[in-house]
Amino acid sequence: MAAILSAEHIQKNYTLKRLITDATLYIGESDRIGVVGINGTGKSTLLKLLCGMEEPDGGIIMRRNGLRVSYLPQMPDYSECRTSVEQVLFDSPKDVGAPDEYEARALLTQLGIADFTGDVRTFSGGQKKRVALAAALIRPVDLLLLDEPTNHIDAETIAWLETRLSQYRGALMMVTHDRYFLDRVCSRIAELDGGRLYLHDGNFSYYLEQKAARLDMENAQARKRSAILRRELEWIRRGAQARSTKQKARIQRYEQLSAVSGPQEEQRLTLGSTGTRLGRRIIECEDVGKSMGGRRLLSGFTYTILRDERMAVVGPNGCGKTTLLRMLSGELAPDEGSVTLGETVKIGFFSQEFPRVDPKLRLIDFMRDIAEYVQTPEGRFSASQMLEQFLFPPDVQYTPVERLSGGEKRRLYLASVLMASPNVLLLDEPTNDLDIATLEILEDYLTAFQGAVVVVSHDRSFLDRVAGRLFAFESGGRLTQYVCPFSDYLQAASAQKEKSARASAPAAQQTAPRRERLRELRMSFREQKDYETIDARIEGLNAKLAQIDEQTERCASDFVKLTELAAQREQTERELAEAEERWLYLTDLAERIEAQKKG
């Protein structure tokens, strides 16, 4: 396959930091390349180099004569007053013939934009992203470069985009952290790691297998080199006489091996639960309703959020998901009904927008403004240590916030939310701009988090791993509850929509039983496991308390031992209270499931 673009030995520096070192890449006529890597490694910069927006500091980029390129930026700059149609026409590729207003309106409609006259500066983040997508996709080009195309857009638009790109005839290269999207659209993966570019054939799942094999090979080579070095070092320490050519060559080989650095251990974001103790009452919503801008967003929502809740709120852009989170946090009052927060609730609200701070503020000062220390199961962490946990080493912590990439800012913001030790997390689109490594560890953290989690997201892989309960916005501002993986919900909703579109009224009614089945209550895997073992756990904790009391009576004169036993009793009583609360929740859920089966 002939290359339409070749980049050889590319280098790029950002201030004093070398982002890309000696990267070589060839793009064929029908390549589907996904670019992955930790935030701040230069993925967006690579796309800008390839489309000609920036020039490399070293190496050469060659493009086929007449190559037509379309580029979607990560953050569209809409600083001038234009309508959505005008913005699409203004941003569309300039070398493929100017599209007309009809084409712009048609594509915007497919992307869910119906406002053709409003000022794009007033649009939401999701609407702006869809306008930018329309501009990038309005005309076919030879090479399509997309930077985070799935950020800020809803699941329905992501599915539409997935289909569109799968049928795209030209070459495609995109930066995205949506793992399902990478699996279904891309046939090659380019990974930026430590300034180097690694290319892997196959989709994202196959890339993970190849990467594991590559790291195993590098580690094996490092172990072999280390063994040779130990042997050569012993020889030199015995007082080798560097007189013969043979001995000089051996010493030279030792020096060369010593100069070779081994494989760098991959940085991993490790989080311990930072939550404070949570009481029995969490958040209670009673007949909540809300309207904004003359539109009904939420109507008659009643639900009690429990201690170990893992709840996702889904729906199209603009339906009211963020508004609901703001009401749950107490930041916004409902028009009808009530939202009651427990006395011990400490909210951690991770919003879509990075908080406004002085751009010259240093990372370490940003964290210290929240807290000097945070307590985790791993121990007491200072603000500096917490930054290190989030992949900001000491030499970076005195960097101004303005020099961070979009993904690094999101990672810093997440660290700051957890630094405040919340026991209830409200996460509004947490997957936007976060790299895959961070997402995977965040998923593990949320699973182990000692508190309630309510998340708004369109990331299918993330929701499948994190949420056991879904609330979907439907017509009239109604929230409908589903207990199933997000992917199952999407498939069922899509199938039902297709049937409704082509069926008559009686046929449409035939889909109702499937919808009711989807709404059936059921326990998640974790809930079922806890339900089966909770009685034994409570019995065991009661037995442990009795044992502690017996030991206390026998050690009445041993002050040190009494102090230790008192601490053990306090911890056991706390675990027992939590287990009993969990038992109440699971028993109630089991009774409701049984009643539903009988009804």
Coordinates of C-alpha atoms in Angstrom, one line a residue:
M1 CA 0.0 0.0 0.0
A2 CA 1.4 3.4 -1.0
A3 CA 2.0 5.9 1.8
I4 CA 0.1 9.1 1.5
L5 CA 2.1 10.6 4.4
S6 CA 5.5 9.7 5.9
A7 CA 7.1 11.1 9.1
E8 CA 10.7 10.1 9.6
H9 CA 12.8 10.6 12.8
I10 CA 10.4 13.3 14.1
Q11 CA 11.5 15.3 17.2
K12 CA 9.4 17.9 19.0
N13 CA 10.2 19.8 22.2
Y14 CA 7.8 21.8 24.4
T15 CA 9.7 24.4 26.3
L16 CA 12.4 22.4 28.1
K17 CA 10.5 19.1 27.8
R18 CA 11.1 16.7 24.8
L19 CA 7.7 15.3 23.8
I20 CA 8.6 13.3 20.8
T21 CA 12.0 11.6 20.1
D22 CA 12.9 10.0 16.8
A23 CA 9.4 9.0 15.8
T24 CA 8.8 7.4 12.4
L25 CA 5.3 6.7 10.9
Y26 CA 3.9 5.8 7.5
I27 CA 0.2 6.3 6.8
G28 CA -1.3 4.2 4.0
E29 CA -4.4 5.1 1.9
S30 CA -6.9 3.1 4.0
D31 CA -5.1 3.0 7.4
R32 CA -7.2 3.2 10.5
I33 CA -4.8 4.3 13.3
G34 CA -5.6 4.9 16.9
V35 CA -3.1 6.9 19.0
V36 CA -2.9 6.1 22.7
G37 CA -0.6 7.1 25.6
I38 CA -0.6 8.8 28.9
N39 CA -1.7 12.4 29.1
G40 CA 1.0 14.9 28.2
T41 CA 3.1 12.5 26.1
G42 CA 2.4 14.5 22.9
K43 CA -0.6 12.8 21.1
S44 CA -2.3 16.1 20.2
T45 CA 1.0 17.5 19.2
L46 CA 1.6 14.6 16.8
L47 CA -1.7 15.3 15.0
K48 CA -0.8 19.0 14.7
L49 CA 2.6 18.0 13.2
L50 CA 1.0 15.7 10.7
C51 CA -1.6 18.2 9.5
G52 CA 0.9 21.0 9.2
M53 CA -0.3 23.2 12.1
E54 CA 3.1 22.9 13.8
E55 CA 6.6 22.2 12.5
P56 CA 8.9 19.5 13.9
D57 CA 12.2 20.5 15.6
G58 CA 13.9 17.6 13.9
G59 CA 13.1 15.0 11.2
I60 CA 11.0 15.4 8.1
I61 CA 7.3 15.0 7.2
M62 CA 6.5 14.3 3.5
R63 CA 2.9 14.5 2.1
R64 CA 1.7 13.1 -1.2
N65 CA 1.1 15.9 -3.8
G66 CA -2.4 17.2 -3.5
L67 CA -3.1 15.4 -0.2
R68 CA -6.4 16.6 1.3
V69 CA -6.4 16.6 5.1
S70 CA -9.2 17.4 7.6
Y71 CA -8.4 18.0 11.3
L72 CA -10.7 18.0 14.4
P73 CA -9.1 19.8 17.3
Q74 CA -9.5 18.6 20.9
M75 CA -10.9 21.9 22.0
P76 CA -12.6 23.9 19.2
D77 CA -12.0 27.6 19.5
Y78 CA -15.3 29.4 19.1
S79 CA -14.4 32.9 20.1
E80 CA -16.3 34.8 17.4
C81 CA -20.0 35.2 16.9
R82 CA -21.2 32.7 14.3
T83 CA -24.2 30.4 13.8
S84 CA -23.6 26.6 13.7
V85 CA -24.0 26.6 10.0
E86 CA -21.6 29.5 9.5
Q87 CA -19.1 27.8 11.8
V88 CA -19.2 24.6 9.8
L89 CA -18.7 26.4 6.5
F90 CA -15.8 28.5 8.1
D91 CA -14.0 25.5 9.5
S92 CA -14.5 23.0 6.7
P93 CA -11.4 21.9 4.7
K94 CA -10.4 24.5 2.3
D95 CA -8.9 22.3 -0.5
V96 CA -11.9 20.1 -1.2
G97 CA -14.4 22.5 -2.6
A98 CA -16.7 24.7 -0.4
P99 CA -19.8 23.0 0.9
D100 CA -23.1 24.7 0.7
E101 CA -25.5 25.6 3.5
Y102 CA -27.8 22.7 2.7
E103 CA -25.0 20.2 3.3
A104 CA -24.1 21.8 6.6
R105 CA -27.7 21.7 7.8
A106 CA -28.1 18.1 6.8
L107 CA -25.0 16.9 8.6
L108 CA -25.7 19.0 11.7
T109 CA -29.2 17.4 11.9
Q110 CA -27.6 14.0 11.7
L111 CA -25.4 15.0 14.6
G112 CA -28.4 16.2 16.7
I113 CA -27.9 19.9 16.2
A114 CA -31.2 21.6 15.4
D115 CA -30.2 25.2 16.3
F116 CA -29.0 26.7 13.0
T117 CA -29.2 30.4 14.1
G118 CA -27.9 30.5 17.7
D119 CA -24.4 31.9 18.6
V120 CA -22.0 28.9 18.9
R121 CA -20.3 30.6 21.7
T122 CA -23.4 29.9 23.9
F123 CA -23.5 26.2 23.0
S124 CA -22.7 23.5 25.5
G125 CA -19.5 21.5 25.3
G126 CA -21.2 18.6 23.6
Q127 CA -22.9 20.9 21.0
K128 CA -19.6 22.6 20.2
K129 CA -17.9 19.2 19.7
R130 CA -20.7 18.1 17.3
V131 CA -20.4 21.3 15.3
A132 CA -16.6 20.7 15.0
L133 CA -17.3 17.1 13.9
A134 CA -19.6 18.4 11.2
A135 CA -16.9 20.7 9.9
A136 CA -14.3 17.9 9.9
L137 CA -16.6 15.3 8.2
I138 CA -18.6 17.5 5.7
R139 CA -16.4 16.6 2.8
P140 CA -14.4 13.4 2.0
V141 CA -10.7 13.9 2.3
D142 CA -7.6 11.6 1.9
L143 CA -6.6 11.8 5.6
L144 CA -8.9 12.5 8.5
L145 CA -7.1 13.5 11.8
L146 CA -9.4 13.5 14.8
D147 CA -8.4 14.6 18.3
E148 CA -10.7 13.1 21.0
P149 CA -13.8 12.8 18.7
T150 CA -15.9 11.1 21.4
N151 CA -15.4 13.7 24.1
H152 CA -18.5 15.6 25.3
I153 CA -20.9 13.7 22.9
D154 CA -23.6 11.3 23.9
A155 CA -23.9 7.6 23.3
E156 CA -26.2 7.9 20.4
T157 CA -23.9 10.3 18.6
I158 CA -20.9 8.0 19.4
A159 CA -22.7 5.1 17.8
W160 CA -23.5 7.2 14.7
L161 CA -19.8 8.4 14.5
E162 CA -18.6 4.8 14.9
T163 CA -20.7 3.7 11.9
R164 CA -19.7 6.7 9.8
L165 CA -15.9 6.1 10.4
S166 CA -16.2 2.4 9.8
Q167 CA -17.5 3.2 6.3
Y168 CA -15.0 6.0 5.7
R169 CA -12.9 5.3 2.5
G170 CA -9.9 7.5 3.2
A171 CA -7.2 7.1 5.9
L172 CA -8.0 7.8 9.5
M173 CA -5.9 8.7 12.5
M174 CA -7.4 9.6 15.8
V175 CA -6.6 10.2 19.4
T176 CA -9.2 8.6 21.7
H177 CA -9.5 6.9 25.1
D178 CA -12.8 5.2 24.3
R179 CA -11.7 1.5 24.3
Y180 CA -14.8 0.2 22.6
F181 CA -14.4 2.8 19.9
L182 CA -10.7 1.8 19.3
D183 CA -11.6 -1.8 19.1
R184 CA -14.3 -1.4 16.5
V185 CA -12.9 1.4 14.3
C186 CA -9.1 1.0 14.3
S187 CA -6.9 -1.6 12.7
R188 CA -3.5 -0.2 13.9
I189 CA -2.5 1.3 17.3
A190 CA 0.3 3.9 17.7
E191 CA 1.4 4.3 21.2
L192 CA 3.5 7.3 22.4
D193 CA 5.5 6.4 25.5
G194 CA 8.5 8.3 26.8
G195 CA 8.9 10.2 23.6
R196 CA 9.0 7.0 21.5
L197 CA 6.4 5.8 19.0
Y198 CA 5.4 2.1 19.0
L199 CA 3.3 0.8 16.2
H200 CA 1.1 -2.3 16.6
D201 CA -1.1 -4.0 13.9
G202 CA -4.6 -5.0 15.0
N203 CA -7.3 -3.4 17.1
F204 CA -6.9 -2.2 20.7
S205 CA -7.4 -5.7 22.3
Y206 CA -4.7 -7.2 20.1
Y207 CA -2.5 -4.2 20.9
L208 CA -2.7 -4.9 24.6
E209 CA -1.5 -8.5 23.9
Q210 CA 1.4 -7.2 21.8
K211 CA 2.4 -4.6 24.3
A212 CA 2.6 -7.2 27.1
A213 CA 4.8 -9.4 24.9
R214 CA 7.0 -6.4 24.0
L215 CA 7.5 -5.5 27.7
D216 CA 8.2 -9.1 28.6
M217 CA 10.9 -9.2 25.9
E218 CA 12.4 -5.9 27.1
N219 CA 12.5 -7.2 30.6
A220 CA 14.1 -10.4 29.6
Q221 CA 16.8 -8.5 27.7
A222 CA 17.4 -6.3 30.7
R223 CA 17.8 -9.3 33.0
K224 CA 20.3 -10.9 30.5
R225 CA 22.3 -7.6 30.3
S226 CA 22.2 -7.3 34.1
A227 CA 23.7 -10.9 34.5
I228 CA 26.5 -10.1 32.0
L229 CA 27.2 -6.8 33.9
R230 CA 27.5 -8.6 37.2
R231 CA 29.9 -11.1 35.7
E232 CA 32.1 -8.4 34.1
L233 CA 32.0 -6.3 37.2
E234 CA 33.4 -9.3 39.3
W235 CA 36.2 -9.7 36.7
I236 CA 37.1 -6.0 36.9
R237 CA 37.0 -6.0 40.7
R238 CA 39.5 -8.9 40.7
G239 CA 42.0 -6.3 39.4
A240 CA 42.0 -6.9 35.6
Q241 CA 45.2 -5.9 33.9
A242 CA 44.2 -3.7 31.0
R243 CA 47.3 -4.4 29.0
S244 CA 46.2 -6.8 26.3
T245 CA 43.9 -5.9 23.5
K246 CA 41.5 -8.6 24.6
Q247 CA 41.3 -7.2 28.2
K248 CA 40.8 -3.7 26.9
A249 CA 38.0 -4.9 24.6
R250 CA 36.3 -6.6 27.6
I251 CA 36.5 -3.4 29.7
Q252 CA 35.1 -1.4 26.8
R253 CA 32.2 -3.9 26.5
Y254 CA 31.4 -3.4 30.2
E255 CA 31.3 0.3 29.8
Q256 CA 29.0 0.1 26.8
L257 CA 26.6 -2.3 28.7
S258 CA 26.6 0.1 31.7
A259 CA 25.6 3.0 29.5
V260 CA 22.5 1.2 28.2
S261 CA 19.4 2.1 30.2
G262 CA 16.9 -0.7 31.0
P263 CA 13.2 -0.6 30.2
Q264 CA 11.4 2.1 32.1
E265 CA 8.8 0.7 34.5
E266 CA 5.4 2.0 33.3
Q267 CA 4.0 4.7 35.5
R268 CA 0.7 3.7 37.1
L269 CA -1.8 5.9 38.8
T270 CA -2.5 4.2 42.2
L271 CA -5.3 5.6 44.4
G272 CA -6.3 4.7 47.9
S273 CA -9.7 5.5 49.2
T274 CA -9.6 9.0 50.8
G275 CA -13.2 9.1 52.0
T276 CA -14.3 10.1 55.5
R277 CA -16.8 8.2 57.5
L278 CA -20.4 8.1 56.1
G279 CA -23.5 7.8 58.2
R280 CA -26.8 6.0 57.4
R281 CA -28.5 8.9 55.6
I282 CA -26.8 9.7 52.3
I283 CA -29.0 11.6 49.7
E284 CA -32.8 11.4 49.6
C285 CA -34.7 12.7 46.6
E286 CA -38.5 13.1 47.0
D287 CA -40.6 14.0 43.9
V288 CA -37.9 16.3 42.5
G289 CA -38.7 18.5 39.5
K290 CA -36.7 21.1 37.6
S291 CA -37.2 23.4 34.6
M292 CA -34.7 25.6 32.9
G293 CA -35.1 28.0 30.0
G294 CA -38.7 27.1 29.7
R295 CA -38.0 23.4 29.2
R296 CA -38.9 20.6 31.6
L297 CA -35.7 18.8 32.5
L298 CA -36.7 16.6 35.4
S299 CA -40.1 15.5 36.7
G300 CA -41.2 13.4 39.7
F301 CA -37.8 11.9 40.6
T302 CA -37.9 9.9 43.8
Y303 CA -34.9 7.8 45.0
T304 CA -32.7 7.2 48.0
I305 CA -29.0 6.9 47.3
L306 CA -27.5 4.3 49.5
R307 CA -24.1 4.0 51.1
D308 CA -22.5 1.7 48.5
E309 CA -24.4 3.0 45.5
R310 CA -22.8 2.8 42.1
M311 CA -25.2 4.7 39.9
A312 CA -24.9 6.1 36.4
V313 CA -27.1 8.8 34.9
V314 CA -27.3 8.6 31.1
G315 CA -29.1 10.4 28.3
P316 CA -28.6 12.7 25.3
N317 CA -26.6 16.0 25.6
G318 CA -28.7 18.8 27.1
C319 CA -31.3 16.5 28.8
G320 CA -30.4 17.6 32.3
K321 CA -27.8 15.2 33.6
T322 CA -25.4 17.9 34.9
T323 CA -28.4 19.8 36.4
L324 CA -29.3 16.6 38.4
L325 CA -25.8 16.3 39.8
R326 CA -25.8 20.0 40.8
M327 CA -29.1 19.4 42.7
L328 CA -27.7 16.3 44.4
S329 CA -24.7 18.3 45.5
G330 CA -26.9 21.1 47.0
E331 CA -25.4 23.6 44.5
L332 CA -28.8 24.0 42.8
A333 CA -32.3 23.9 44.3
P334 CA -35.1 21.9 42.7
D335 CA -38.3 23.7 41.6
E336 CA -40.4 21.0 43.1
G337 CA -39.8 18.3 45.7
S338 CA -36.8 18.1 48.0
V339 CA -33.2 16.8 48.0
T340 CA -32.0 16.0 51.5
L341 CA -28.3 15.4 52.3
G342 CA -27.2 13.4 55.4
E343 CA -25.3 15.2 58.1
T344 CA -22.0 13.3 57.5
V345 CA -22.1 13.6 53.7
K346 CA -19.0 15.3 52.2
I347 CA -19.5 15.8 48.5
G348 CA -16.7 15.5 46.0
F349 CA -18.0 17.1 42.7
F350 CA -15.8 16.5 39.6
S351 CA -17.4 18.7 37.0
Q352 CA -16.8 18.9 33.2
E353 CA -14.9 22.2 33.4
F354 CA -11.5 22.7 35.1
P355 CA -12.0 25.3 37.9
R356 CA -10.9 28.8 37.2
V357 CA -7.5 29.4 38.8
D358 CA -4.6 31.7 38.3
P359 CA -2.8 30.2 35.2
K360 CA 0.5 31.1 36.9
L361 CA -0.4 29.1 40.0
R362 CA 1.9 26.2 40.6
L363 CA 0.6 22.6 40.9
I364 CA 1.8 22.2 44.5
D365 CA 0.1 25.4 45.6
F366 CA -3.1 24.4 43.8
M367 CA -3.2 21.2 45.9
R368 CA -2.1 22.9 49.2
D369 CA -5.0 25.3 48.9
I370 CA -7.2 22.3 49.3
A371 CA -5.4 20.4 52.1
E372 CA -1.8 19.9 53.3
Y373 CA -2.4 16.2 54.0
V374 CA -4.9 13.5 53.2
Q375 CA -5.4 10.2 55.1
T376 CA -5.6 7.0 53.0
P377 CA -5.4 3.3 53.8
E378 CA -1.8 3.4 52.6
G379 CA -1.0 6.1 55.2
R380 CA -0.9 9.9 55.4
F381 CA -0.1 11.7 52.2
S382 CA 1.2 15.2 51.8
A383 CA 0.0 17.4 48.9
S384 CA 3.4 16.7 47.1
Q385 CA 3.0 12.9 47.6
M386 CA -0.5 13.0 46.4
L387 CA 0.7 14.7 43.2
E388 CA 3.3 12.0 42.7
Q389 CA 0.5 9.4 43.0
F390 CA -1.1 11.2 40.1
L391 CA 2.0 11.0 37.9
F392 CA 3.3 14.5 38.7
P393 CA 6.9 14.0 39.9
P394 CA 8.6 16.5 42.2
D395 CA 10.4 18.3 39.3
V396 CA 7.0 19.0 37.7
Q397 CA 5.1 20.1 40.8
Y398 CA 6.4 23.7 40.6
T399 CA 5.2 24.0 37.0
P400 CA 2.4 26.6 36.4
V401 CA -1.0 25.2 35.7
E402 CA -1.1 26.9 32.3
R403 CA 1.6 24.6 30.9
L404 CA -0.4 21.4 31.4
S405 CA -2.1 19.6 28.6
G406 CA -5.9 19.2 28.7
G407 CA -5.6 15.6 30.0
E408 CA -3.0 16.6 32.6
K409 CA -5.4 19.3 33.9
R410 CA -8.2 16.7 34.2
R411 CA -5.8 14.4 36.2
L412 CA -4.8 17.3 38.4
Y413 CA -8.4 18.2 39.0
L414 CA -9.3 14.6 39.9
A415 CA -6.4 14.6 42.4
S416 CA -7.7 17.8 44.0
V417 CA -11.3 16.4 44.4
L418 CA -10.0 13.3 46.2
M419 CA -7.5 15.4 48.2
A420 CA -10.6 16.8 50.0
S421 CA -11.5 13.3 51.4
P422 CA -15.1 13.1 50.1
N423 CA -17.4 10.2 51.0
V424 CA -19.9 10.8 48.1
L425 CA -18.5 11.3 44.6
L426 CA -20.5 13.1 41.9
L427 CA -18.6 12.7 38.6
D428 CA -19.6 14.6 35.5
E429 CA -18.0 13.1 32.4
P430 CA -14.9 11.9 34.3
T431 CA -13.6 10.0 31.2
N432 CA -13.2 13.1 29.0
D433 CA -9.4 13.7 28.3
L434 CA -8.2 11.1 30.7
D435 CA -5.8 8.5 29.3
I436 CA -6.6 4.8 29.3
A437 CA -4.1 4.0 32.1
T438 CA -5.7 6.5 34.4
L439 CA -9.2 5.4 33.5
E440 CA -8.4 1.8 34.4
I441 CA -7.0 2.7 37.8
L442 CA -9.9 5.1 38.4
E443 CA -12.3 2.2 37.7
D444 CA -10.5 0.1 40.3
Y445 CA -10.6 3.0 42.8
L446 CA -14.4 3.5 42.3
T447 CA -15.0 -0.2 42.8
A448 CA -13.3 -0.1 46.2
F449 CA -14.4 3.4 47.2
Q450 CA -16.1 3.5 50.7
G451 CA -19.1 5.6 49.8
A452 CA -21.6 6.4 47.2
V453 CA -20.7 7.2 43.5
V454 CA -23.0 8.9 41.0
V455 CA -21.5 9.2 37.5
V456 CA -22.6 10.9 34.3
S457 CA -20.7 9.4 31.3
H458 CA -21.1 8.2 27.8
D459 CA -18.1 5.9 27.9
R460 CA -19.5 2.4 27.4
S461 CA -16.5 0.5 28.7
F462 CA -16.2 2.7 31.8
L463 CA -19.9 2.4 32.7
D464 CA -19.9 -1.3 32.1
R465 CA -17.1 -1.7 34.7
V466 CA -18.3 0.9 37.3
A467 CA -22.1 1.2 37.4
G468 CA -24.5 -1.5 38.5
R469 CA -27.6 0.7 38.3
L470 CA -28.6 3.1 35.5
F471 CA -31.1 6.0 35.4
A472 CA -31.9 7.1 31.9
F473 CA -33.5 10.4 30.9
E474 CA -36.6 9.7 28.8
S475 CA -39.4 11.8 27.4
G476 CA -41.0 14.4 29.7
G477 CA -38.1 14.6 32.0
R478 CA -38.7 11.2 33.5
L479 CA -35.8 9.1 34.9
T480 CA -36.3 5.4 34.3
Q481 CA -34.3 2.9 36.3
Y482 CA -32.5 -0.1 34.7
V483 CA -30.4 -2.7 36.5
C484 CA -28.1 -4.0 33.7
P485 CA -24.8 -3.2 32.0
F486 CA -24.8 0.0 30.0
S487 CA -24.0 -1.9 26.8
D488 CA -27.1 -4.1 27.3
Y489 CA -29.2 -1.0 27.8
L490 CA -27.9 0.6 24.6
Q491 CA -28.5 -2.5 22.5
A492 CA -32.1 -2.9 23.8
A493 CA -32.8 0.8 23.4
S494 CA -31.4 0.8 19.8
A495 CA -33.4 -2.3 18.9
Q496 CA -36.6 -0.9 20.3
K497 CA -36.0 2.4 18.4
E498 CA -35.6 0.6 15.1
K499 CA -38.7 -1.5 15.7
S500 CA -40.7 1.6 16.6
A501 CA -39.6 3.5 13.5
R502 CA -40.8 0.9 11.1
A503 CA -43.7 -0.7 12.9
S504 CA -47.4 0.2 13.2
A505 CA -48.9 1.0 16.6
P506 CA -49.9 -2.6 17.4
A507 CA -46.4 -3.8 16.5
A508 CA -44.9 -1.1 18.6
Q509 CA -46.9 -2.4 21.6
Q510 CA -45.3 -5.8 21.1
T511 CA -41.9 -4.3 22.2
A512 CA -43.4 -3.4 25.7
P513 CA -42.7 -6.7 27.4
R514 CA -39.0 -6.5 26.4
R515 CA -38.9 -3.0 27.9
E516 CA -40.5 -4.2 31.1
R517 CA -38.0 -7.1 31.4
L518 CA -35.2 -4.6 31.1
R519 CA -36.6 -2.7 34.0
E520 CA -36.8 -5.8 36.3
L521 CA -34.9 -5.4 39.5
R522 CA -32.1 -7.8 40.1
M523 CA -28.9 -8.0 42.1
S524 CA -25.6 -7.2 40.6
F525 CA -22.8 -9.8 40.9
R526 CA -21.3 -8.0 43.9
E527 CA -24.7 -7.6 45.6
Q528 CA -25.5 -11.3 45.2
K529 CA -22.1 -12.3 46.6
D530 CA -22.5 -10.0 49.6
Y531 CA -26.1 -11.3 50.2
E532 CA -24.9 -14.9 50.3
T533 CA -22.1 -14.1 52.9
I534 CA -23.5 -11.2 54.9
D535 CA -25.1 -13.3 57.7
A536 CA -21.8 -15.2 58.2
R537 CA -19.9 -11.9 58.3
I538 CA -22.2 -10.4 60.9
E539 CA -21.9 -13.6 63.0
G540 CA -18.2 -13.6 62.8
L541 CA -17.9 -9.9 63.8
N542 CA -20.1 -10.5 66.8
A543 CA -17.9 -13.5 67.8
K544 CA -14.8 -11.3 67.4
L545 CA -16.4 -8.7 69.8
A546 CA -17.1 -11.4 72.4
Q547 CA -13.5 -12.6 72.1
I548 CA -12.1 -9.0 72.5
D549 CA -14.3 -8.6 75.7
E550 CA -12.9 -11.9 77.1
Q551 CA -9.3 -10.7 76.5
T552 CA -10.1 -7.3 78.1
E553 CA -11.2 -9.0 81.3
R554 CA -8.0 -11.1 81.4
C555 CA -5.7 -8.1 80.8
A556 CA -7.2 -5.7 83.3
S557 CA -3.8 -4.6 84.6
D558 CA -2.0 -4.4 81.2
F559 CA -2.5 -0.8 80.1
V560 CA -0.7 -1.3 76.7
K561 CA -2.8 -4.3 75.9
L562 CA -6.0 -2.7 77.0
T563 CA -5.3 0.3 74.6
E564 CA -4.7 -2.1 71.8
L565 CA -7.9 -4.1 72.5
A566 CA -9.9 -0.9 72.7
A567 CA -8.8 0.1 69.3
Q568 CA -9.6 -3.3 67.9
R569 CA -13.1 -3.1 69.5
E570 CA -13.8 0.3 68.0
Q571 CA -12.7 -0.9 64.5
T572 CA -14.8 -4.1 64.9
E573 CA -17.9 -2.2 66.0
R574 CA -17.5 0.1 63.0
E575 CA -17.3 -2.9 60.6
L576 CA -20.3 -4.5 62.3
A577 CA -22.4 -1.3 61.9
E578 CA -21.5 -1.2 58.2
A579 CA -22.3 -4.9 57.7
E580 CA -25.7 -4.5 59.4
E581 CA -26.5 -1.5 57.2
R582 CA -25.5 -3.5 54.1
W583 CA -27.7 -6.4 55.4
L584 CA -30.7 -4.0 55.6
Y585 CA -30.1 -2.8 52.1
L586 CA -29.7 -6.3 50.6
T587 CA -32.6 -7.8 52.5
D588 CA -34.9 -4.9 51.3
L589 CA -33.6 -5.4 47.7
A590 CA -34.2 -9.2 47.9
E591 CA -37.8 -8.6 49.2
R592 CA -38.5 -6.2 46.4
I593 CA -37.2 -8.6 43.8
E594 CA -39.3 -11.4 45.2
A595 CA -42.4 -9.2 45.3
Q596 CA -41.8 -8.2 41.7
K597 CA -41.6 -11.9 40.6
K598 CA -44.9 -12.7 42.4
G599 CA -46.6 -9.6 41.0

